[in-house]
mmCIF file of C-alpha atoms in Angstrom:
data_model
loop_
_atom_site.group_PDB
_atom_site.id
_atom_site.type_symbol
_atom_site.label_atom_id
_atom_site.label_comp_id
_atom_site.label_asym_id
_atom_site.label_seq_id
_atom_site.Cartn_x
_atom_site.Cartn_y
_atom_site.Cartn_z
ATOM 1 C CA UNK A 1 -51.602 -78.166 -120.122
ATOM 2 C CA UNK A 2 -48.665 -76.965 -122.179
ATOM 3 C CA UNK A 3 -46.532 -77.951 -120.004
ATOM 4 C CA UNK A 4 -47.680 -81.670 -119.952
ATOM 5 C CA UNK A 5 -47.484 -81.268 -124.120
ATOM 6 C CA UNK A 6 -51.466 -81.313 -124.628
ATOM 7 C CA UNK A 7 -53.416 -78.708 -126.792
ATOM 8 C CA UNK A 8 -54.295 -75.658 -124.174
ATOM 9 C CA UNK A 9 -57.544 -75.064 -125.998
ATOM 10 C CA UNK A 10 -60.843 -75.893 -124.438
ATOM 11 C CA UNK A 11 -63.899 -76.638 -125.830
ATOM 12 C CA UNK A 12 -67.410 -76.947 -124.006
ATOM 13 C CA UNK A 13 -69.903 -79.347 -125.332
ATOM 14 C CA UNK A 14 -73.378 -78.655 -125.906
ATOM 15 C CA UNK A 15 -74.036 -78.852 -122.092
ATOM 16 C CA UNK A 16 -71.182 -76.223 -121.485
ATOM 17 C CA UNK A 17 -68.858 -79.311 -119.814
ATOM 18 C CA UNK A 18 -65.215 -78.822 -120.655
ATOM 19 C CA UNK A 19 -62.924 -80.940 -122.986
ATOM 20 C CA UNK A 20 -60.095 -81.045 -124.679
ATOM 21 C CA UNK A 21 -58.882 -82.580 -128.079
ATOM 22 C CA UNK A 22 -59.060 -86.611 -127.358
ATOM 23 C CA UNK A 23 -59.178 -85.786 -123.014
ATOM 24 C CA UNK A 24 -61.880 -85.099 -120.386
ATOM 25 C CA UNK A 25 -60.865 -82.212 -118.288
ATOM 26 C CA UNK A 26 -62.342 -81.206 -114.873
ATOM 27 C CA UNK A 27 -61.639 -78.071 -113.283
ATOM 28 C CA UNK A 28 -62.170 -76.390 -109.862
ATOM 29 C CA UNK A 29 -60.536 -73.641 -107.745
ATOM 30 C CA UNK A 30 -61.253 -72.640 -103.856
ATOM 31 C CA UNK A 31 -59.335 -69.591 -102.946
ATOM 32 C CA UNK A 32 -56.107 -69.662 -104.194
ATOM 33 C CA UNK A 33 -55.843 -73.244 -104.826
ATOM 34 C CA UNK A 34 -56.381 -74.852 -108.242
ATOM 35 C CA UNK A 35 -56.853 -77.856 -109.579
ATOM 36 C CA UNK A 36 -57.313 -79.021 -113.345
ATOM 37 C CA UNK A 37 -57.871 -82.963 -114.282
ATOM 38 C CA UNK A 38 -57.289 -84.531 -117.321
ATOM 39 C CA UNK A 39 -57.857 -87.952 -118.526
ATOM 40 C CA UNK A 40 -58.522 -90.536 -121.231
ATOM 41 C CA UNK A 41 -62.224 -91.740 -119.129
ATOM 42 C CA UNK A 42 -64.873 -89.372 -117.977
ATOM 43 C CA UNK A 43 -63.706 -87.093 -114.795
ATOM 44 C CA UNK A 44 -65.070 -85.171 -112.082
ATOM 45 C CA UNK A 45 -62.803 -83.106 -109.613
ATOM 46 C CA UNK A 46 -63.928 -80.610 -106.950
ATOM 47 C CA UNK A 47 -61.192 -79.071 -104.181
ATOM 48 C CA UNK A 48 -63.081 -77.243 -101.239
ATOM 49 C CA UNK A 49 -61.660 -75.383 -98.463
ATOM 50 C CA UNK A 50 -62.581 -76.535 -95.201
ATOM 51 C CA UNK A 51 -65.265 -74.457 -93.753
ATOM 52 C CA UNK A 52 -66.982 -76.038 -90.948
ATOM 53 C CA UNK A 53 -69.559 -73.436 -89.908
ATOM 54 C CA UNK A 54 -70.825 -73.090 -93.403
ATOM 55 C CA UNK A 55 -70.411 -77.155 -94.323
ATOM 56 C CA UNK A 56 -72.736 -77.485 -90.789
ATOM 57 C CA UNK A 57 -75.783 -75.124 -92.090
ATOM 58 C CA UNK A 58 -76.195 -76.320 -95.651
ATOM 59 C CA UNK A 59 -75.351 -80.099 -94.944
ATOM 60 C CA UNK A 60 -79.525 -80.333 -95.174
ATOM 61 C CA UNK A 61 -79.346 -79.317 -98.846
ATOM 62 C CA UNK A 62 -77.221 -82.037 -99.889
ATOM 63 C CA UNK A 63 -76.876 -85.001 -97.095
ATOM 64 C CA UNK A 64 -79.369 -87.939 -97.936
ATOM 65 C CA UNK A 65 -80.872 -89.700 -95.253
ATOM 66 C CA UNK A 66 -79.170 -92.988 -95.837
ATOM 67 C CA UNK A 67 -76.342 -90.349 -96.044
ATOM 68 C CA UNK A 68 -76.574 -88.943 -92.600
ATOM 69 C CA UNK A 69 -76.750 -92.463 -91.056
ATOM 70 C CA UNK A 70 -73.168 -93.461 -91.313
ATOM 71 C CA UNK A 71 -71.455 -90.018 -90.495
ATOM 72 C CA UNK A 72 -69.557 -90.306 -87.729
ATOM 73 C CA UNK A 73 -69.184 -87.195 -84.826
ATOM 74 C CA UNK A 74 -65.566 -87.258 -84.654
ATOM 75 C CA UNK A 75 -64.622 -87.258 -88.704
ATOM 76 C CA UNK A 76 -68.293 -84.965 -89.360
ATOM 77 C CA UNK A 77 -66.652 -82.163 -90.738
ATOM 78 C CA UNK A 78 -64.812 -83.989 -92.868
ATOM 79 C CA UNK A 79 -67.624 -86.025 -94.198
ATOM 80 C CA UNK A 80 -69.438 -83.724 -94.525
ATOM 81 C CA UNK A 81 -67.039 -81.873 -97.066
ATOM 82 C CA UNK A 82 -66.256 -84.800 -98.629
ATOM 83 C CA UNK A 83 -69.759 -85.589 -99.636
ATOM 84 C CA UNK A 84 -70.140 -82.477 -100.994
ATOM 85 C CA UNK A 85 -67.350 -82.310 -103.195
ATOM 86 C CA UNK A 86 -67.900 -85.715 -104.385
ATOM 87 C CA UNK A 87 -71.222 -84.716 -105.367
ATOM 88 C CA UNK A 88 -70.236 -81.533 -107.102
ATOM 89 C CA UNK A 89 -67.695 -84.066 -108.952
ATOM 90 C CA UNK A 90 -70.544 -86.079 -110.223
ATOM 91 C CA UNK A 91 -71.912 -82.497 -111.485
ATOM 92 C CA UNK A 92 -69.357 -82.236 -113.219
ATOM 93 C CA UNK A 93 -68.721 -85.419 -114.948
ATOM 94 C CA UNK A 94 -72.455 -86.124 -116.053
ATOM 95 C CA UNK A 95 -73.616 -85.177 -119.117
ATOM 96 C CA UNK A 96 -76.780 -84.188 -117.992
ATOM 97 C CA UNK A 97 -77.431 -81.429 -115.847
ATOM 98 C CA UNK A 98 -78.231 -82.705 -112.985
ATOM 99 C CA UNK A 99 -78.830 -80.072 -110.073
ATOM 100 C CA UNK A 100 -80.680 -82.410 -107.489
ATOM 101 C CA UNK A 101 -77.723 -83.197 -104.914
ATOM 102 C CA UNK A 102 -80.479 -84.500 -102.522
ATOM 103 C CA UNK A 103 -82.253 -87.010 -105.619
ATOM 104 C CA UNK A 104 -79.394 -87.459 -108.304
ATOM 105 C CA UNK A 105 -76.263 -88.619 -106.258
ATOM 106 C CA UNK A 106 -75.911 -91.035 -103.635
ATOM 107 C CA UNK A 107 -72.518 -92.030 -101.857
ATOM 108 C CA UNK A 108 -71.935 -95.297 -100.264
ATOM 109 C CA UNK A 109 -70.766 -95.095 -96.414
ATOM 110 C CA UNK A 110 -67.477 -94.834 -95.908
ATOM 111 C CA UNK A 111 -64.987 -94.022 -93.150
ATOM 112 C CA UNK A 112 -62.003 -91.874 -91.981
ATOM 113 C CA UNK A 113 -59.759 -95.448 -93.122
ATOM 114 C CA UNK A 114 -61.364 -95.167 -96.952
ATOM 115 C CA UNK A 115 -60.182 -92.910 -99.695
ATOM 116 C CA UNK A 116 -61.690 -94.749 -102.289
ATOM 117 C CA UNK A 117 -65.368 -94.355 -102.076
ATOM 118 C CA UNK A 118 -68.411 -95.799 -104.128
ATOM 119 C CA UNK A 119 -71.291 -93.197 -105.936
ATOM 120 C CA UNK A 120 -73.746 -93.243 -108.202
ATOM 121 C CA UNK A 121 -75.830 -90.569 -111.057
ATOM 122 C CA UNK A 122 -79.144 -91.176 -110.203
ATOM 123 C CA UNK A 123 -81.580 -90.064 -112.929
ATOM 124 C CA UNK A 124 -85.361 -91.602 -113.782
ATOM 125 C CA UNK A 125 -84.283 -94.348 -115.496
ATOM 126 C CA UNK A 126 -80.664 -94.306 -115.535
ATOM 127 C CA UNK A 127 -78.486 -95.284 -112.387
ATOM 128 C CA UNK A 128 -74.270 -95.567 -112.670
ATOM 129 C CA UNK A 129 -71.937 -95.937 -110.276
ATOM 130 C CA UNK A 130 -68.286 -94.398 -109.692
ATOM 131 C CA UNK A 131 -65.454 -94.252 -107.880
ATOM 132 C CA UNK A 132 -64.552 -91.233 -105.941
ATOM 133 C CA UNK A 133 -60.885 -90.757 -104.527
ATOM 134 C CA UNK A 134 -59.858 -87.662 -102.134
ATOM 135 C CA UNK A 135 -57.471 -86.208 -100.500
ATOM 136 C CA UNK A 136 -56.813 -83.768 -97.351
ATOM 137 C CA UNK A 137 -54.626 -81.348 -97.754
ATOM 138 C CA UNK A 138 -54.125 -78.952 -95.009
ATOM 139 C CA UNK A 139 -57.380 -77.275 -94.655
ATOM 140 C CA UNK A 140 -58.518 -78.547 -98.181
ATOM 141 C CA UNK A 141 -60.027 -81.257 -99.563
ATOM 142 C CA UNK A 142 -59.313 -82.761 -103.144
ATOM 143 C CA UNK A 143 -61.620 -85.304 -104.726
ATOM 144 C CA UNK A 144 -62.121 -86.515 -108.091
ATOM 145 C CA UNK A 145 -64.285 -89.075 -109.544
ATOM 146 C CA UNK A 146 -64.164 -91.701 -112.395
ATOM 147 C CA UNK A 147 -65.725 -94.983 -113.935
#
């Protein structure tokens, strides 16, 4: 953050989500990889290694039906991971907390072809939609999420 001349400080809000002085600020790490976002509008970012075996026996805990209907065999995997981390984006953006990945956020189908992909917070009475964006990178996936 130096580096790109902002303050390095961060502050957490009340809700323990991360800011800095006049920027939103995401952050996430998978092994050694790390990845911090910054912007002027609310963000979300989430990097995940590919683990197939792992992505395969929790996909249950986070893959709505309407979900599961429009994976497709030969990009599963990668779906799969990209759901997730778009979903742990959303976590991350809200200002609520969230924890339902099954009830709370919804992604709209997409395919191997998109890489921008429509979401939604889901709350009681609240519903808003994003965009999410990723990227695959090696054996990782990148994704961050906006209004």
């Amino acid at each position: 953050m130096k580096y790109l001349g902002l303050d390095p400080l961060v502050y957490y809000n009340t809700i323990g989500k991360p800011f800095i002085k006049n920027y939103n600020v995401s952050f996430s790490h998978s092994y050694k990889k790390v990845v911090v976002a910054i912007s002027s509008n609310i963000i979300g970012v989430d990097i995940e290694k590919c683990q197939k075996n792992k992505i395969l026996k929790i996909k249950n805990k986070f893959l709505r039906e309407d979900e599961a209907n429009f994976i497709d065999d030969s990009f599963e995997v990668d779906q799969l991971h990209i759901i997730w981390c778009i979903k742990e984006s959303l976590y991350k953006l809200s200002n609520k907390k969230l924890v339902n990945l099954l009830l709370n956020y919804k992604i709209s189908p997409f395919s191997k072809k998109d890489t921008n992909i429509r979401c939604w917070i889901i709350d009681k009475s609240y519903s808003k939609a994003f965009n999410a964006y990723y990227l695959i990178i090696e054996d990782y996936y990148l994704i961050y999420v906006t209004n």
